């Protein structure tokens, strides 16, 4: 499906044929737009790869914006003339891979900028040199672009502003609003007080501006040991907001920085850096999660006490809590370092790179972010909502192919040996312009083991001994004989094929069941990774034991979160490129693995999501 290909629909007759299990619905016709002329004139055959038509951007339309309190603030600011346009930013710390919570923030900040014809910056808040790496910076940029967004100009770094941050710190010192403190971290905690008791002023708070300026410059020049001194702003040690009890804005730390090298041995704290970086970039609306609400007075205090022209407005919204996952970077790193997952991009991880490798579409993640909403109330969302949004976008965008993942051999006893027929099937029931593929039919085929029952339950409509079922896009077959091995397991079915049943039921008999199948001779063997949820409980990091202590979240890991099997897939997927998405008919959505799949080699598929929410039907959601 080339980019820009118009959506098409099957004819009513074609849909009737599909529903009846006839040979594949509407025949291939030359599409009106999109396909190269040479290919448009050629009927798809089973050995022609459809990969190049599966990979481009999806046709699922972007959802319309939904009003929320942040949009109301922006609307009022633009209407009043406070701002002529808006500038937002996405400011991750490059100390790990982005996860689903970051995806919501990306969609919010970049989405608002798009909707209001504004700008959005990508800024690395890189003030902690010991934890930040270029690997994470590259991954962050890739994730943002994969989600469909582009920042204005170059990637920005808080470290680009270290000189200005230092100058503003000296300005605060000269004004008597900052001082160098010699308290140890433990002493500082004791002096800070708590929510019920006011803090105590440091004995070093009374140092003169000249003394503080000299000491601060000596800190910069490396005269003191790491952690021996800090620079604090002088606000109010009795404040009910602990963040205003003379917070530290600089500390001594000898560490090589990924951007500035060894130029600095003092580094600014996040709260101090964040607001000034916003102001220097001309950010109009600084959007943060709700835990920064108590930090807003400090954000405003810093900007009100330095000579900086801009004063962005910080607005807080509730953090996304997605059930059945953990999003703490510390816990995610633990999973990686203890080899409980294969890496940050393991398809079971809630990282953007993990979701991408699993086959989630950027459109699905954006749709999920919109549906999750923006508010100040707790934003608790079931994992099924994410899967549902992904499933919804994949439904219209994924070509259909047949795969058999747990095969039983079926021998069609009245089908001539050595002869290969074929049945036509559309790549998508709603996209006639995508064309068809030819599915080879031979004497020996595979069906799914779960589509056969020796002793069927009530209302069973699949294959049984002596029963009939239709092969999808093909004929009706009847099971005449069941062959078992020495352990009593069914290993083969002998069936007869009714050659008068293409597109119609046999005379006098009504066959309701339709199952999928694949030619044993022509099928391609594939490695199929059946992924499921990584944890078995909704909040794995919030379960307390009998002693009241939190239980190690790793105890709730799902032992069935990954099962690797060998399956059989239509030969049309032979040349599929990595990250090619398909719907395996009746089974779910699958994608060729981003790393391990090689076009032309043995396919490697990841299950993205089932056709339905199986956890809900099991009562486990």
Tab-separated table of C-alpha atoms in Angstrom, residues 10-378:
chain	number	residue	atom	x	y	z
A	10	UNK	CA	-15.185	-4.418	-1.626
A	11	UNK	CA	-18.307	-4.767	-3.686
A	12	UNK	CA	-21.362	-6.197	-1.957
A	13	UNK	CA	-21.012	-9.319	-4.074
A	14	UNK	CA	-17.397	-9.636	-3.012
A	15	UNK	CA	-18.311	-9.347	0.643
A	16	UNK	CA	-20.968	-12.028	0.214
A	17	UNK	CA	-18.374	-14.336	-1.313
A	18	UNK	CA	-15.974	-13.660	1.530
A	19	UNK	CA	-18.593	-14.382	4.161
A	20	UNK	CA	-19.580	-17.614	2.453
A	21	UNK	CA	-15.981	-18.792	2.361
A	22	UNK	CA	-15.856	-18.720	-1.415
A	23	UNK	CA	-12.648	-18.347	-3.356
A	24	UNK	CA	-11.579	-15.001	-2.083
A	25	UNK	CA	-13.996	-12.232	-2.824
A	26	UNK	CA	-13.535	-9.656	-5.568
A	27	UNK	CA	-11.009	-10.468	-8.246
A	28	UNK	CA	-8.028	-8.193	-8.638
A	29	UNK	CA	-8.709	-5.129	-10.715
A	30	UNK	CA	-6.451	-2.318	-11.756
A	31	UNK	CA	-6.545	0.211	-8.908
A	32	UNK	CA	-7.508	3.761	-9.682
A	33	UNK	CA	-4.503	5.286	-7.946
A	34	UNK	CA	-1.316	4.553	-6.106
A	35	UNK	CA	0.210	1.375	-7.605
A	36	UNK	CA	3.010	1.474	-10.184
A	37	UNK	CA	1.585	0.855	-13.670
A	38	UNK	CA	3.588	-2.329	-14.271
A	39	UNK	CA	2.437	-3.855	-11.009
A	40	UNK	CA	-1.129	-2.608	-11.328
A	41	UNK	CA	-1.511	-4.589	-14.528
A	42	UNK	CA	-0.195	-7.783	-12.958
A	43	UNK	CA	-2.272	-10.119	-10.827
A	44	UNK	CA	-0.600	-10.974	-7.531
A	45	UNK	CA	0.651	-14.546	-7.342
A	46	UNK	CA	1.596	-16.433	-4.219
A	47	UNK	CA	5.313	-16.022	-4.919
A	48	UNK	CA	5.078	-12.267	-5.322
A	49	UNK	CA	5.983	-10.412	-2.141
A	50	UNK	CA	3.433	-7.950	-0.857
A	51	UNK	CA	5.941	-6.576	1.662
A	52	UNK	CA	6.418	-3.214	-0.005
A	53	UNK	CA	2.671	-2.593	0.245
A	54	UNK	CA	2.449	-3.434	3.935
A	55	UNK	CA	4.966	-1.085	5.430
A	56	UNK	CA	4.122	2.575	4.715
A	57	UNK	CA	2.207	4.908	6.975
A	58	UNK	CA	-1.282	3.790	7.870
A	59	UNK	CA	-4.502	5.239	6.547
A	60	UNK	CA	-6.121	5.541	9.964
A	61	UNK	CA	-7.112	9.177	10.281
A	62	UNK	CA	-5.854	11.258	13.186
A	63	UNK	CA	-8.532	11.752	15.832
A	64	UNK	CA	-9.994	15.202	16.262
A	65	UNK	CA	-8.619	17.214	19.224
A	66	UNK	CA	-10.530	16.906	22.480
A	67	UNK	CA	-10.874	19.982	24.678
A	68	UNK	CA	-9.181	19.921	28.076
A	69	UNK	CA	-8.139	22.405	30.724
A	70	UNK	CA	-4.734	23.012	29.099
A	71	UNK	CA	-6.352	23.866	25.774
A	72	UNK	CA	-8.682	26.218	27.615
A	73	UNK	CA	-5.674	28.041	29.123
A	74	UNK	CA	-4.010	28.297	25.713
A	75	UNK	CA	-7.226	29.496	24.067
A	76	UNK	CA	-7.574	32.230	26.691
A	77	UNK	CA	-3.914	33.289	26.340
A	78	UNK	CA	-4.188	33.571	22.569
A	79	UNK	CA	-7.537	35.365	22.736
A	80	UNK	CA	-6.228	37.922	25.244
A	81	UNK	CA	-3.078	38.598	23.258
A	82	UNK	CA	-0.826	37.332	26.048
A	83	UNK	CA	0.841	35.178	23.403
A	84	UNK	CA	0.728	35.493	19.627
A	85	UNK	CA	1.590	31.810	19.279
A	86	UNK	CA	2.607	28.968	21.551
A	87	UNK	CA	5.930	27.238	22.137
A	88	UNK	CA	6.014	23.963	24.064
A	89	UNK	CA	8.812	21.529	24.791
A	90	UNK	CA	9.434	17.880	25.535
A	91	UNK	CA	12.354	17.757	28.016
A	92	UNK	CA	13.392	14.162	28.887
A	93	UNK	CA	16.458	13.322	30.911
A	94	UNK	CA	18.660	11.086	28.722
A	95	UNK	CA	19.208	8.446	31.401
A	96	UNK	CA	17.072	5.662	29.926
A	97	UNK	CA	14.661	4.758	27.184
A	98	UNK	CA	11.321	6.512	26.839
A	99	UNK	CA	8.214	4.613	27.914
A	100	UNK	CA	4.462	4.818	27.393
A	101	UNK	CA	4.126	7.668	29.908
A	102	UNK	CA	6.616	9.721	27.908
A	103	UNK	CA	4.627	8.875	24.785
A	104	UNK	CA	1.609	10.609	26.284
A	105	UNK	CA	3.719	13.698	27.052
A	106	UNK	CA	5.206	13.677	23.552
A	107	UNK	CA	1.751	13.510	22.001
A	108	UNK	CA	0.513	16.295	24.274
A	109	UNK	CA	3.369	18.762	23.714
A	110	UNK	CA	3.939	18.157	20.020
A	111	UNK	CA	0.226	17.714	19.386
A	112	UNK	CA	-0.644	21.073	20.939
A	113	UNK	CA	2.077	22.778	18.920
A	114	UNK	CA	0.687	21.239	15.732
A	115	UNK	CA	-2.931	22.059	16.524
A	116	UNK	CA	-2.149	25.701	17.353
A	117	UNK	CA	0.419	26.145	14.557
A	118	UNK	CA	3.078	26.689	17.181
A	119	UNK	CA	6.487	25.192	17.865
A	120	UNK	CA	7.759	22.401	20.076
A	121	UNK	CA	11.356	21.979	21.215
A	122	UNK	CA	13.109	18.744	22.072
A	123	UNK	CA	15.433	19.420	24.993
A	124	UNK	CA	17.650	16.980	26.834
A	125	UNK	CA	17.624	17.875	30.529
A	126	UNK	CA	21.184	16.669	30.968
A	127	UNK	CA	22.264	17.982	34.369
A	128	UNK	CA	23.197	14.583	35.827
A	129	UNK	CA	26.350	13.501	33.946
A	130	UNK	CA	26.805	10.207	35.783
A	131	UNK	CA	23.588	8.685	34.402
A	132	UNK	CA	23.283	10.209	30.937
A	133	UNK	CA	24.541	8.608	27.734
A	134	UNK	CA	24.593	9.360	24.021
A	135	UNK	CA	22.815	6.032	23.440
A	136	UNK	CA	19.747	7.366	25.214
A	137	UNK	CA	19.881	10.679	23.353
A	138	UNK	CA	19.843	8.905	19.991
A	139	UNK	CA	17.015	6.612	21.119
A	140	UNK	CA	14.908	9.549	22.332
A	141	UNK	CA	15.201	11.329	18.989
A	142	UNK	CA	14.320	8.144	17.119
A	143	UNK	CA	11.280	7.525	19.330
A	144	UNK	CA	9.902	11.040	18.864
A	145	UNK	CA	10.265	10.853	15.097
A	146	UNK	CA	8.797	7.358	14.923
A	147	UNK	CA	5.705	8.643	16.731
A	148	UNK	CA	5.321	11.093	13.861
A	149	UNK	CA	6.661	14.342	15.315
A	150	UNK	CA	9.519	16.715	14.531
A	151	UNK	CA	10.960	19.326	16.856
A	152	UNK	CA	11.815	22.832	15.729
A	153	UNK	CA	15.446	23.478	14.889
A	154	UNK	CA	18.253	21.533	16.509
A	155	UNK	CA	17.943	19.289	19.520
A	156	UNK	CA	18.500	21.447	22.583
A	157	UNK	CA	20.429	20.580	25.718
A	158	UNK	CA	20.197	22.084	29.176
A	159	UNK	CA	23.996	21.839	29.190
A	160	UNK	CA	24.050	24.417	26.376
A	161	UNK	CA	22.904	26.907	29.013
A	162	UNK	CA	25.483	26.074	31.700
A	163	UNK	CA	27.251	29.427	31.211
A	164	UNK	CA	23.995	31.375	31.546
A	165	UNK	CA	22.915	29.279	34.512
A	166	UNK	CA	26.188	30.024	36.237
A	167	UNK	CA	25.842	33.746	35.526
A	168	UNK	CA	22.316	33.805	36.964
A	169	UNK	CA	23.590	32.008	40.066
A	170	UNK	CA	26.179	34.732	40.589
A	171	UNK	CA	23.424	37.304	40.115
A	172	UNK	CA	21.441	35.680	42.933
A	173	UNK	CA	24.535	35.640	45.152
A	174	UNK	CA	25.276	39.324	44.567
A	175	UNK	CA	21.641	40.156	45.376
A	176	UNK	CA	21.947	38.302	48.681
A	177	UNK	CA	19.493	35.633	47.537
A	178	UNK	CA	21.862	32.658	47.409
A	179	UNK	CA	24.595	31.362	49.698
A	180	UNK	CA	27.241	28.659	49.829
A	181	UNK	CA	26.438	26.050	52.456
A	182	UNK	CA	28.814	23.601	54.164
A	183	UNK	CA	26.172	21.347	55.705
A	184	UNK	CA	26.504	17.664	54.883
A	185	UNK	CA	23.553	15.968	53.171
A	186	UNK	CA	22.539	14.360	56.476
A	187	UNK	CA	22.761	17.665	58.353
A	188	UNK	CA	20.762	19.351	55.623
A	189	UNK	CA	17.988	16.784	56.003
A	190	UNK	CA	17.889	17.421	59.749
A	191	UNK	CA	17.769	21.188	59.277
A	192	UNK	CA	15.042	20.968	56.641
A	193	UNK	CA	12.329	19.826	59.055
A	194	UNK	CA	9.212	18.053	57.836
A	195	UNK	CA	5.578	18.707	57.001
A	196	UNK	CA	4.765	19.196	60.685
A	197	UNK	CA	7.859	21.107	61.772
A	198	UNK	CA	9.520	24.162	60.208
A	199	UNK	CA	13.125	23.935	59.143
A	200	UNK	CA	16.105	25.623	60.787
A	201	UNK	CA	18.373	28.089	59.081
A	202	UNK	CA	21.854	26.864	58.235
A	203	UNK	CA	24.651	28.483	60.272
A	204	UNK	CA	26.222	29.417	56.912
A	205	UNK	CA	23.145	31.297	55.724
A	206	UNK	CA	24.513	34.591	57.043
A	207	UNK	CA	27.617	34.628	54.861
A	208	UNK	CA	28.050	37.898	52.988
A	209	UNK	CA	27.523	38.132	49.230
A	210	UNK	CA	31.248	38.745	48.715
A	211	UNK	CA	32.178	35.662	50.726
A	212	UNK	CA	29.586	33.563	48.913
A	213	UNK	CA	30.768	34.795	45.510
A	214	UNK	CA	34.370	33.901	46.340
A	215	UNK	CA	33.394	30.457	47.602
A	216	UNK	CA	31.156	29.771	44.615
A	217	UNK	CA	33.933	30.642	42.183
A	218	UNK	CA	36.269	28.382	44.118
A	219	UNK	CA	33.660	25.623	43.811
A	220	UNK	CA	33.660	26.188	40.054
A	221	UNK	CA	37.463	26.070	39.947
A	222	UNK	CA	37.655	22.727	41.762
A	223	UNK	CA	38.985	23.918	45.115
A	224	UNK	CA	36.665	21.710	47.169
A	225	UNK	CA	35.851	18.019	47.353
A	226	UNK	CA	32.717	16.540	45.847
A	227	UNK	CA	29.712	17.038	48.086
A	228	UNK	CA	31.523	19.316	50.526
A	229	UNK	CA	29.630	22.475	49.581
A	230	UNK	CA	26.413	23.439	47.831
A	231	UNK	CA	24.837	26.639	46.606
A	232	UNK	CA	21.370	27.247	48.029
A	233	UNK	CA	18.821	29.955	47.343
A	234	UNK	CA	17.611	31.915	50.334
A	235	UNK	CA	13.813	31.666	50.479
A	236	UNK	CA	11.995	30.583	53.672
A	237	UNK	CA	13.006	27.746	56.008
A	238	UNK	CA	9.581	27.951	57.664
A	239	UNK	CA	7.605	27.579	54.441
A	240	UNK	CA	4.845	25.002	54.415
A	241	UNK	CA	6.190	23.964	51.006
A	242	UNK	CA	9.390	22.053	51.714
A	243	UNK	CA	10.617	22.800	48.191
A	244	UNK	CA	10.995	26.447	49.274
A	245	UNK	CA	13.160	25.702	52.310
A	246	UNK	CA	16.368	27.039	50.801
A	247	UNK	CA	16.681	24.448	48.022
A	248	UNK	CA	20.078	23.510	46.614
A	249	UNK	CA	20.681	24.833	43.099
A	250	UNK	CA	24.324	23.745	42.605
A	251	UNK	CA	26.421	20.836	43.868
A	252	UNK	CA	30.029	19.769	43.367
A	253	UNK	CA	30.384	16.637	41.264
A	254	UNK	CA	33.467	15.665	39.301
A	255	UNK	CA	32.058	13.706	36.403
A	256	UNK	CA	32.682	13.853	32.686
A	257	UNK	CA	29.665	15.239	30.879
A	258	UNK	CA	28.621	13.822	27.503
A	259	UNK	CA	28.352	17.348	26.055
A	260	UNK	CA	30.733	19.567	28.027
A	261	UNK	CA	33.414	17.037	28.922
A	262	UNK	CA	35.381	18.071	32.020
A	263	UNK	CA	34.742	21.803	31.746
A	264	UNK	CA	32.549	21.814	34.845
A	265	UNK	CA	32.899	20.224	38.255
A	266	UNK	CA	29.744	21.891	39.543
A	267	UNK	CA	26.346	21.097	38.098
A	268	UNK	CA	22.982	22.851	38.478
A	269	UNK	CA	19.986	21.066	39.978
A	270	UNK	CA	16.946	20.215	37.889
A	271	UNK	CA	14.497	22.691	39.475
A	272	UNK	CA	16.880	25.569	38.888
A	273	UNK	CA	17.818	24.506	35.364
A	274	UNK	CA	14.342	23.666	34.162
A	275	UNK	CA	12.680	27.048	34.565
A	276	UNK	CA	15.628	29.024	33.181
A	277	UNK	CA	15.938	26.709	30.173
A	278	UNK	CA	12.233	27.214	29.476
A	279	UNK	CA	12.627	30.976	29.672
A	280	UNK	CA	15.736	31.086	27.478
A	281	UNK	CA	13.906	29.086	24.803
A	282	UNK	CA	10.808	31.280	24.912
A	283	UNK	CA	8.534	28.477	26.050
A	284	UNK	CA	5.023	29.801	26.629
A	285	UNK	CA	3.425	26.808	28.347
A	286	UNK	CA	5.642	24.444	30.333
A	287	UNK	CA	3.644	21.238	30.780
A	288	UNK	CA	4.648	18.927	33.631
A	289	UNK	CA	3.142	15.986	35.433
A	290	UNK	CA	1.337	16.607	38.689
A	291	UNK	CA	4.236	15.759	41.019
A	292	UNK	CA	5.808	19.067	39.951
A	293	UNK	CA	2.851	21.108	41.222
A	294	UNK	CA	4.601	21.766	44.538
A	295	UNK	CA	7.713	22.781	42.594
A	296	UNK	CA	5.900	25.530	40.689
A	297	UNK	CA	6.429	28.159	43.422
A	298	UNK	CA	10.183	27.545	43.116
A	299	UNK	CA	9.936	27.700	39.304
A	300	UNK	CA	8.274	31.109	39.616
A	301	UNK	CA	10.585	32.311	42.414
A	302	UNK	CA	13.726	31.712	40.372
A	303	UNK	CA	12.375	33.517	37.315
A	304	UNK	CA	11.069	36.407	39.427
A	305	UNK	CA	14.462	36.933	41.035
A	306	UNK	CA	16.768	37.024	38.014
A	307	UNK	CA	16.908	39.439	35.084
A	308	UNK	CA	15.404	37.239	32.410
A	309	UNK	CA	12.793	38.634	30.012
A	310	UNK	CA	10.478	35.643	29.585
A	311	UNK	CA	8.366	33.947	32.242
A	312	UNK	CA	6.745	30.728	31.022
A	313	UNK	CA	3.636	29.370	32.698
A	314	UNK	CA	4.012	25.943	34.259
A	315	UNK	CA	0.870	23.799	34.032
A	316	UNK	CA	0.576	20.384	35.633
A	317	UNK	CA	-1.475	17.383	34.535
A	318	UNK	CA	-1.849	13.924	36.029
A	319	UNK	CA	0.691	11.262	35.210
A	320	UNK	CA	-0.471	8.272	33.189
A	321	UNK	CA	-0.713	5.095	35.259
A	322	UNK	CA	-1.008	2.175	32.876
A	323	UNK	CA	-2.021	-0.995	34.664
A	324	UNK	CA	-0.136	-4.286	34.244
A	325	UNK	CA	3.229	-2.592	33.629
A	326	UNK	CA	5.956	-0.785	35.561
A	327	UNK	CA	7.335	2.476	34.194
A	328	UNK	CA	9.920	3.343	36.845
A	329	UNK	CA	13.245	3.685	35.022
A	330	UNK	CA	14.955	2.071	37.989
A	331	UNK	CA	12.709	-0.976	37.804
A	332	UNK	CA	12.927	-1.182	34.026
A	333	UNK	CA	16.713	-1.018	34.261
A	334	UNK	CA	16.571	-3.792	36.840
A	335	UNK	CA	14.680	-6.007	34.399
A	336	UNK	CA	17.305	-5.336	31.738
A	337	UNK	CA	20.377	-5.729	33.943
A	338	UNK	CA	19.101	-8.933	35.535
A	339	UNK	CA	18.371	-10.339	32.050
A	340	UNK	CA	14.704	-10.854	32.835
A	341	UNK	CA	14.027	-9.279	29.446
A	342	UNK	CA	16.254	-9.158	26.387
A	343	UNK	CA	16.818	-5.405	26.506
A	344	UNK	CA	15.156	-2.004	26.612
A	345	UNK	CA	13.427	-2.837	23.326
A	346	UNK	CA	12.115	-6.214	24.444
A	347	UNK	CA	8.578	-6.358	22.987
A	348	UNK	CA	7.178	-6.973	26.480
A	349	UNK	CA	8.625	-3.708	27.810
A	350	UNK	CA	6.459	-0.558	28.012
A	351	UNK	CA	9.231	1.439	26.338
A	352	UNK	CA	8.450	3.116	23.036
A	353	UNK	CA	11.177	1.048	21.381
A	354	UNK	CA	9.693	-2.103	22.917
A	355	UNK	CA	6.189	-1.246	21.738
A	356	UNK	CA	7.548	-0.485	18.287
A	357	UNK	CA	9.353	-3.820	18.093
A	358	UNK	CA	6.201	-5.604	19.209
A	359	UNK	CA	4.397	-4.098	16.246
A	360	UNK	CA	2.373	-1.352	17.901
A	361	UNK	CA	1.658	1.388	15.393
A	362	UNK	CA	2.504	5.030	16.101
A	363	UNK	CA	-1.083	5.831	15.124
A	364	UNK	CA	-2.329	3.416	17.774
A	365	UNK	CA	-0.156	4.946	20.475
A	366	UNK	CA	-1.284	8.456	19.526
A	367	UNK	CA	-4.912	7.338	19.594
A	368	UNK	CA	-4.353	5.785	23.013
A	369	UNK	CA	-2.735	8.982	24.323
A	370	UNK	CA	-5.697	11.037	23.175
A	371	UNK	CA	-8.203	8.669	24.730
A	372	UNK	CA	-6.256	8.604	27.995
A	373	UNK	CA	-7.022	12.315	28.221
A	374	UNK	CA	-5.511	15.235	30.102
A	375	UNK	CA	-6.728	16.188	33.561
A	376	UNK	CA	-5.604	16.764	37.127
A	377	UNK	CA	-7.436	13.710	38.425
A	378	UNK	CA	-5.704	10.299	38.637
